[in-house]
Short mmCIF file of C-alpha atoms in Angstrom, two decimals:
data_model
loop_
_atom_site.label_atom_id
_atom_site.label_comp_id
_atom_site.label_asym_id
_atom_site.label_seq_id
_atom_site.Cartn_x
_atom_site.Cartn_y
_atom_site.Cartn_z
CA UNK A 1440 111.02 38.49 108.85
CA UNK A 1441 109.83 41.46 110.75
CA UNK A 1442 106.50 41.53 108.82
CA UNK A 1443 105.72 37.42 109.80
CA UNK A 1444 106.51 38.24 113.43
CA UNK A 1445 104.54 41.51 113.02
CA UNK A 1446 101.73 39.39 112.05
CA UNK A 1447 102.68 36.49 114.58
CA UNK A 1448 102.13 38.68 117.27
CA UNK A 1449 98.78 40.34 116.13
CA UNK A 1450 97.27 37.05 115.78
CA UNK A 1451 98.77 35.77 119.01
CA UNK A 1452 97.23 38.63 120.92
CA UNK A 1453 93.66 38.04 119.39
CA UNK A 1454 93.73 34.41 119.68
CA UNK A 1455 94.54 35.30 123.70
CA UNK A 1456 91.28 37.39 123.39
CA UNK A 1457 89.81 34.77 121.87
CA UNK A 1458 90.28 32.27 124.49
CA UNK A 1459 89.54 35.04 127.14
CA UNK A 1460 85.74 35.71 125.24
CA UNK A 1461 85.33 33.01 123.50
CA UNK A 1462 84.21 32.56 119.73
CA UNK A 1463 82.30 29.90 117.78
CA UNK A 1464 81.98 28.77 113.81
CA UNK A 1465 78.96 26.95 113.99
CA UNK A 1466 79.63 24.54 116.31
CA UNK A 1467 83.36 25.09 116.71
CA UNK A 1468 85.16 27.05 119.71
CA UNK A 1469 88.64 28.40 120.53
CA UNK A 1470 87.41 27.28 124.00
CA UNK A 1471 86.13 23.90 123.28
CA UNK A 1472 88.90 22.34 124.99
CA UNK A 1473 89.64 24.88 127.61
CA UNK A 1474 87.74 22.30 130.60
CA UNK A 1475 88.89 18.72 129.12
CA UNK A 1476 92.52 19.22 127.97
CA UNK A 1477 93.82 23.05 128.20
CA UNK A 1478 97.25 22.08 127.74
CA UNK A 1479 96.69 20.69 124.21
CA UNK A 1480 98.03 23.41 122.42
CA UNK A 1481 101.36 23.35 124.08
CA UNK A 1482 101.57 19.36 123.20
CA UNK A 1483 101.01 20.07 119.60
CA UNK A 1484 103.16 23.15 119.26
CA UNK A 1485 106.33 21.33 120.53
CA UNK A 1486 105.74 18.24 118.37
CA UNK A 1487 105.54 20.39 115.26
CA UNK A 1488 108.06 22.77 115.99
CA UNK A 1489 110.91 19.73 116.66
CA UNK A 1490 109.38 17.81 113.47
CA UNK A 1491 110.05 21.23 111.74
CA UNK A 1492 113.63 21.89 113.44
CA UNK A 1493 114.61 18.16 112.26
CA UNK A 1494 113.14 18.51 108.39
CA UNK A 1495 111.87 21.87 107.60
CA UNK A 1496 110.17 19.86 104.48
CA UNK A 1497 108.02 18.54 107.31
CA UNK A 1498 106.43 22.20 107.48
CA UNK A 1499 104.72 21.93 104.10
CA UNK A 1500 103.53 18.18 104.78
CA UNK A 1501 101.27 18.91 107.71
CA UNK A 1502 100.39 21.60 105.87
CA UNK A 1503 99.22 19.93 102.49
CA UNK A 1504 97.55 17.02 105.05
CA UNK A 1505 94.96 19.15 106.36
CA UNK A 1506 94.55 20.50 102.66
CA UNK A 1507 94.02 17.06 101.29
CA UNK A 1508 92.09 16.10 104.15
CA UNK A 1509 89.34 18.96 104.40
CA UNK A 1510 89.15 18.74 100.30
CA UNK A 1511 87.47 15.53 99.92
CA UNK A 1512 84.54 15.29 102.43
CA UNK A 1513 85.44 18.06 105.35
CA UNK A 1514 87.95 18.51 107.97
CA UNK A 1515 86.90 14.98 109.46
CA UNK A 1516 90.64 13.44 109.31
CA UNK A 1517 89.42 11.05 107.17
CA UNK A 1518 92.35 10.90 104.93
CA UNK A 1519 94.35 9.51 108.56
CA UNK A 1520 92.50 6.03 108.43
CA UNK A 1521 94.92 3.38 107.10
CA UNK A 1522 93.56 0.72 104.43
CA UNK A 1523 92.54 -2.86 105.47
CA UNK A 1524 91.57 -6.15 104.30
CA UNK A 1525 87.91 -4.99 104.18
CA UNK A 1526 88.26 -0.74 103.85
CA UNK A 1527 90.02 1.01 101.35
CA UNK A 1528 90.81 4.73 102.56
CA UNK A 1529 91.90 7.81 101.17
CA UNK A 1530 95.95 7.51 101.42
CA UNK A 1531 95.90 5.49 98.35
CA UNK A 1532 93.75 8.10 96.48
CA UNK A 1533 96.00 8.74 92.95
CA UNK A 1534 96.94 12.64 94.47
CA UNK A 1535 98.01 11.12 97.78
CA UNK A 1536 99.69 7.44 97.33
CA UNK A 1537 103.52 7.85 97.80
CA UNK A 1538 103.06 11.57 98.66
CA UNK A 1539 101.50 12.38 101.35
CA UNK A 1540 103.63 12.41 104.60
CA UNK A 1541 103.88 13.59 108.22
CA UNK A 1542 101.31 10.71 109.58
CA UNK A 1543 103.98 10.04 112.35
CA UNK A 1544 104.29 13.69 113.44
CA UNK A 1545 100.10 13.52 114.12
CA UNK A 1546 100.79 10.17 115.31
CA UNK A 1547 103.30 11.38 117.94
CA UNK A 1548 101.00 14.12 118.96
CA UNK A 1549 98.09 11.65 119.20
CA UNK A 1550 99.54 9.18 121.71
CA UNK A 1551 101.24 12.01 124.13
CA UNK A 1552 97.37 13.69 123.93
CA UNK A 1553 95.80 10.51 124.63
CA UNK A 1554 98.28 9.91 127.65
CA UNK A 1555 97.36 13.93 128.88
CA UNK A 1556 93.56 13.46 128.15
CA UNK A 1557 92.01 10.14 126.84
CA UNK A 1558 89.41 10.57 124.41
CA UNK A 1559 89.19 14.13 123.93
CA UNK A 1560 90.92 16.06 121.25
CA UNK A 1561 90.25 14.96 117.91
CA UNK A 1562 92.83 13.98 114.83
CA UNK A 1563 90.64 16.07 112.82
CA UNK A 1564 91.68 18.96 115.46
CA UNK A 1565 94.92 18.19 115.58
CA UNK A 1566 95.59 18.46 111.99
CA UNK A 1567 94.30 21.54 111.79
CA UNK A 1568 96.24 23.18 114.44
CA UNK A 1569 99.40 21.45 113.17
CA UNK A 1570 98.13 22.95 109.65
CA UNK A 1571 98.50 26.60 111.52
CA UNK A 1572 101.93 25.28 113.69
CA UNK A 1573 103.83 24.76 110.55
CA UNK A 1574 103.38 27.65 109.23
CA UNK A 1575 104.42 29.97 111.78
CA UNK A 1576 107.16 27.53 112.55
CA UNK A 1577 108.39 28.35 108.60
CA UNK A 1578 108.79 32.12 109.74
CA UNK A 1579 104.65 32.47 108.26
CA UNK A 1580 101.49 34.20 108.80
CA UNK A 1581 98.98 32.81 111.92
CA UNK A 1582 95.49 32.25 112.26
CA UNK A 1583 92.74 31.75 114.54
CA UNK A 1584 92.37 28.14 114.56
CA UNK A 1585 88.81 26.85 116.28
CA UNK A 1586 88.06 23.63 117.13
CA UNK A 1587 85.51 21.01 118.16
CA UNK A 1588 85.75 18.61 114.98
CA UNK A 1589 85.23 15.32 115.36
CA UNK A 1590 86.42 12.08 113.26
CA UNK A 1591 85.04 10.23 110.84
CA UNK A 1592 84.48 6.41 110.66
CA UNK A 1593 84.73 6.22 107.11
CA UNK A 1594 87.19 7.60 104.08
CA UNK A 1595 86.34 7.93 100.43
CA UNK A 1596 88.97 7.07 98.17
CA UNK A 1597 86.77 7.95 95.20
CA UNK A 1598 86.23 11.79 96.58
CA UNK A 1599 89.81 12.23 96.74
CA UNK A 1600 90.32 11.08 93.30
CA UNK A 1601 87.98 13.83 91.83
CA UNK A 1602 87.70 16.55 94.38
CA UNK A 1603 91.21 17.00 95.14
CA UNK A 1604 93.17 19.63 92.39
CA UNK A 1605 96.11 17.85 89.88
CA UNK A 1606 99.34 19.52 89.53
CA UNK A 1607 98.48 19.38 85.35
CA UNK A 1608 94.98 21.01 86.32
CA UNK A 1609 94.13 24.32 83.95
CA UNK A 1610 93.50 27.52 85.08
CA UNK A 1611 89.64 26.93 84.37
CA UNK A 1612 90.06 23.64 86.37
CA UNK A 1613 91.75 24.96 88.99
CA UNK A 1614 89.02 27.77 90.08
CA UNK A 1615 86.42 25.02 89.39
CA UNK A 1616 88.07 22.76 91.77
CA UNK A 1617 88.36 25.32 94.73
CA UNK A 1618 84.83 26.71 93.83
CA UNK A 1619 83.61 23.43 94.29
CA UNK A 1620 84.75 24.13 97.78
CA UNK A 1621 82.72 27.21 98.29
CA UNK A 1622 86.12 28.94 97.67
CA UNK A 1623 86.81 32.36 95.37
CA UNK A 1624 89.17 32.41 92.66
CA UNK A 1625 90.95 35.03 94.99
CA UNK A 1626 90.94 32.05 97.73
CA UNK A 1627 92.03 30.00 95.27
CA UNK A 1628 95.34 31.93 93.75
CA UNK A 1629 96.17 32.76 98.12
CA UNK A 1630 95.49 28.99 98.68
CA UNK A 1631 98.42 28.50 95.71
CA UNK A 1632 100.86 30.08 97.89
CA UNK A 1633 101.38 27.38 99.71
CA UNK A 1634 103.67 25.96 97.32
CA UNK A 1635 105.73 28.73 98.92
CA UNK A 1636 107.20 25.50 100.89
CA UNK A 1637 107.80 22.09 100.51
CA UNK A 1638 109.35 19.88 97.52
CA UNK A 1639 107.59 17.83 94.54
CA UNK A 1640 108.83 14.57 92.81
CA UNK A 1641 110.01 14.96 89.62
CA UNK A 1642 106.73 12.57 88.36
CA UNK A 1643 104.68 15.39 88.41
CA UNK A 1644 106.39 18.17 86.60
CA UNK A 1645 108.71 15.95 84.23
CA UNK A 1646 105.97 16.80 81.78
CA UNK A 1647 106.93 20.77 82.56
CA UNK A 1648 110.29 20.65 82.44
CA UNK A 1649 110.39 18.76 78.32
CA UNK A 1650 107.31 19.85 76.47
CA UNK A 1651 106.18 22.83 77.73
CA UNK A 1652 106.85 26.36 76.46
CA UNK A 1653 106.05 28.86 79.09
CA UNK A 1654 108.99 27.98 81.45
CA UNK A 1655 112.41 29.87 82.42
CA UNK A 1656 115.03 28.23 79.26
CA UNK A 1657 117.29 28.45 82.44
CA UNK A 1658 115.02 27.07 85.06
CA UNK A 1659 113.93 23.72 82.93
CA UNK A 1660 117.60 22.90 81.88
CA UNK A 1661 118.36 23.36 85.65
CA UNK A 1662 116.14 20.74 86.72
CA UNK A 1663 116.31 18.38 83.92
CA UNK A 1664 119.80 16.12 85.61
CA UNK A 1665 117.74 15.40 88.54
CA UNK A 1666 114.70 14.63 86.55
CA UNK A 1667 115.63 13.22 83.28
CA UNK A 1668 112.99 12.20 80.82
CA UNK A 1669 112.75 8.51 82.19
CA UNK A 1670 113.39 7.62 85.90
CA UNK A 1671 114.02 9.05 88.78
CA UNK A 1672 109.76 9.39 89.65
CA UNK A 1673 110.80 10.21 93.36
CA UNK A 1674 113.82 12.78 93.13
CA UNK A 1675 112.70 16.05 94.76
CA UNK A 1676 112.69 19.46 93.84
CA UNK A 1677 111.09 22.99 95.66
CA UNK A 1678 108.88 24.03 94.71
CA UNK A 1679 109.86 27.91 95.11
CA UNK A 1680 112.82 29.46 95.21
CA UNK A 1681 113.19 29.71 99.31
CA UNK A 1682 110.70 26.32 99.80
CA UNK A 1683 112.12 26.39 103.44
CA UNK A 1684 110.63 30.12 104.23
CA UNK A 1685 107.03 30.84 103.85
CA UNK A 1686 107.42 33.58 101.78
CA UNK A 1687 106.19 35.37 99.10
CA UNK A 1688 108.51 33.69 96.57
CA UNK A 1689 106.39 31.69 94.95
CA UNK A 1690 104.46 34.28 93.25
CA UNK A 1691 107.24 36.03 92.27
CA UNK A 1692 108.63 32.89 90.58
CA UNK A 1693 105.88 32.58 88.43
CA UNK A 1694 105.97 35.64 86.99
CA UNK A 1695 109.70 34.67 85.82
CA UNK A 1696 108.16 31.24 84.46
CA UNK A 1697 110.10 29.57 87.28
CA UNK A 1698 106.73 27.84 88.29
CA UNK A 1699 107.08 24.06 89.18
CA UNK A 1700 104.14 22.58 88.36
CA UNK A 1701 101.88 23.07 85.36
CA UNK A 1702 99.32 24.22 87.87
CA UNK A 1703 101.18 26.53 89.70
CA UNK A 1704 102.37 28.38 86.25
CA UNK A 1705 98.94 28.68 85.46
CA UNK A 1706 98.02 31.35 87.44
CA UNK A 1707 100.61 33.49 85.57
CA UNK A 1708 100.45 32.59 82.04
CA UNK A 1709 97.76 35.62 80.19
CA UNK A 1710 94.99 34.36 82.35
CA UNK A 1711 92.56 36.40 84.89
CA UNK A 1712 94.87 35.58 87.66
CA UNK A 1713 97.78 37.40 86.72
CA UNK A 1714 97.00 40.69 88.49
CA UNK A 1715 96.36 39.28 91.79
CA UNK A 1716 99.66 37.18 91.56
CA UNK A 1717 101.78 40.22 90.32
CA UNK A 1718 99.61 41.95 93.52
CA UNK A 1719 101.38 39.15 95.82
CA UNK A 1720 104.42 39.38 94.35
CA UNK A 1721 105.10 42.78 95.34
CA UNK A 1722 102.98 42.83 98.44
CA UNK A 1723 103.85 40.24 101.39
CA UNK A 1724 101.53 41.44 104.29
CA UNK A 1725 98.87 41.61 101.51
CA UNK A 1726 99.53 37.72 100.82
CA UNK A 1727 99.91 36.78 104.25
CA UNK A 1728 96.59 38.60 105.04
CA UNK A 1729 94.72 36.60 101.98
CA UNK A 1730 96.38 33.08 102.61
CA UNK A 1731 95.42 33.25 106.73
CA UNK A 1732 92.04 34.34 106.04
CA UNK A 1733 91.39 31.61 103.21
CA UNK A 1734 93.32 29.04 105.87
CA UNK A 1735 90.39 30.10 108.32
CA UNK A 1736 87.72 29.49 105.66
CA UNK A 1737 89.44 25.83 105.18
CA UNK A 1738 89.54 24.65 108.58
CA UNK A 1739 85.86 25.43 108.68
CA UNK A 1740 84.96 22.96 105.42
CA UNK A 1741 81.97 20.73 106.54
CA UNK A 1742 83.53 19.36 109.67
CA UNK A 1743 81.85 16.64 111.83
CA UNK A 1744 80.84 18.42 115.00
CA UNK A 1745 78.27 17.60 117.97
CA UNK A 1746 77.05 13.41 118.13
CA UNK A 1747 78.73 12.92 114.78
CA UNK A 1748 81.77 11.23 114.24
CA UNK A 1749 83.80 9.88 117.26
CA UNK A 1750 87.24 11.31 118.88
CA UNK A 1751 89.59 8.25 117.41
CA UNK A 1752 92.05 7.17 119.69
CA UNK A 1753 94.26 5.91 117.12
CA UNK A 1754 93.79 8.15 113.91
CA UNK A 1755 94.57 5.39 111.93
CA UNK A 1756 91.67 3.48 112.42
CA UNK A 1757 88.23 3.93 113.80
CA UNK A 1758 87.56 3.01 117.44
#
């Protein structure tokens, strides 16, 4: 606890700097809303921090939005737009039908921006800083967030079907998936740790938990009532140890074989991962150091910035 707010505070007091000398990424600023709406941060803040305080499950949802949304074609909230009779979007991509969730929570943000300033900050902004909220609302690491994004008009279902990582992905596939990204392999096992929060449905480790070997005896029998070989696609369980906490958990789980997902106990299982995982295990700031700096490097994916794009007033759907 005292590390997180160690490292709350250090990032707090450079993102103040940042807003008193400004900074860019390309064409992104921590000032860029500092003349048209410089209470925005504030409105987002609260709404994350009561969505958190009601369902602390709601932390790792924002969270894996931004994720799935910056993975297919940039941070361009694309994976917000809602299907219709003549689009079909991203939420009904095979990683995110019946999974992803928080679209209220940026929908609640949306309308009490849109009554503050009209037009201004973007969904693709919002999910980012809501990406950063959640964490440090689950007792994690902060980041500089910049901004300046702007929406997209379009989603790709197909992108998300490829680009986005499966919870049965290999090792091999795993660092191909991220590099694919422009990400490390070191990015890539920091990235992991966000399964440090947050729950999975028993459809996507029931495979785990009855024919694979390299799992806790203990762990798998466990889990195994609330996810029994048939049925029951939707029960939920965490996916670490403390999946209300962002912690360092996760990593330590995995080296006990108490890894949810196939994916997840791939970076432990003989592979060239293992060091840097038993390197996390044992070393929190050194984890919460990796995973903010690779968070930074995620918000910046290919976003929309200057004439492109629009600022949707209803994230759902284009203007």
């Amino acid at each position: 606890m005292a590390l997180s707010n160690t490292l709350f505070n250090i990032s707090s007091f450079a993102l103040c700097l940042l807003f008193l000398f400004g900074t860019t990424s390309g064409q992104l600023s921590a000032t860029f809303y500092a003349r048209t709406c410089p209470n925005f941060r504030i409105v987002i803040t609260r709404a994350v921090n009561s969505a958190v305080s009601s369902e602390a499950r709601m932390g790792a949802s924002l969270l894996r939005l931004h994720f799935h949304d910056c993975f297919v074609n940039g941070c361009d909230a694309s994976v917000l737009l809602d299907d219709t009779a003549n689009f079909t979007g991203e939420k009904t991509a095979g990683p995110n039908n019946n999974s992803l969730r928080g679209f209220n929570v940026i929908d609640t943000i949306k309308t009490q921006l849109e009554s503050l300033c009209p037009g201004v900050v973007s969904c693709a902004d919002i999910l980012s800083a809501a990406a950063r909220d959640s964490v440090v609302a689950l007792r994690g690491p902060s980041w500089n967030v910049v901004f300046g994004r702007r929406d997209s008009t379009t989603a790709s279902q197909s992108a998300a079907n490829s680009n986005l990582p499966s919870p049965g992905a290999s090792l091999s596939g795993l660092i191909s998936s991220f590099s694919n990204q422009g990400f490390t392999t070191n990015e890539m096992v920091a990235l992991s740790g966000a399964h440090t929060i947050g729950q999975a449905r028993c459809t996507v480790f029931r495979n785990r938990l009855y024919n694979e070997n390299n799992i806790n005896s203990s762990f798998a029998t466990s889990l195994r009532p609330n996810c029994p070989s048939s049925g029951g696609d939707n029960n939920l369980s965490p996916l670490d140890a403390s999946a209300t906490s962002f912690d360092n958990r996760y990593y330590n789980d995995l080296i006990n074989q108490r890894g949810l997902l196939h994916s997840d106990q791939e970076l432990f299982n003989g592979g060239s991962t293992d060091a840097q995982v038993r390197t996390y295990s044992s070393n929190a700031a050194t984890f919460s150091t990796d995973f903010a700096n690779a968070m930074v490097k995620m918000g910046n994916l290919n976003p929309l910035t200057g004439s492109s794009g629009q600022v949707r007033t209803n994230c759902r759907r284009t203007n």
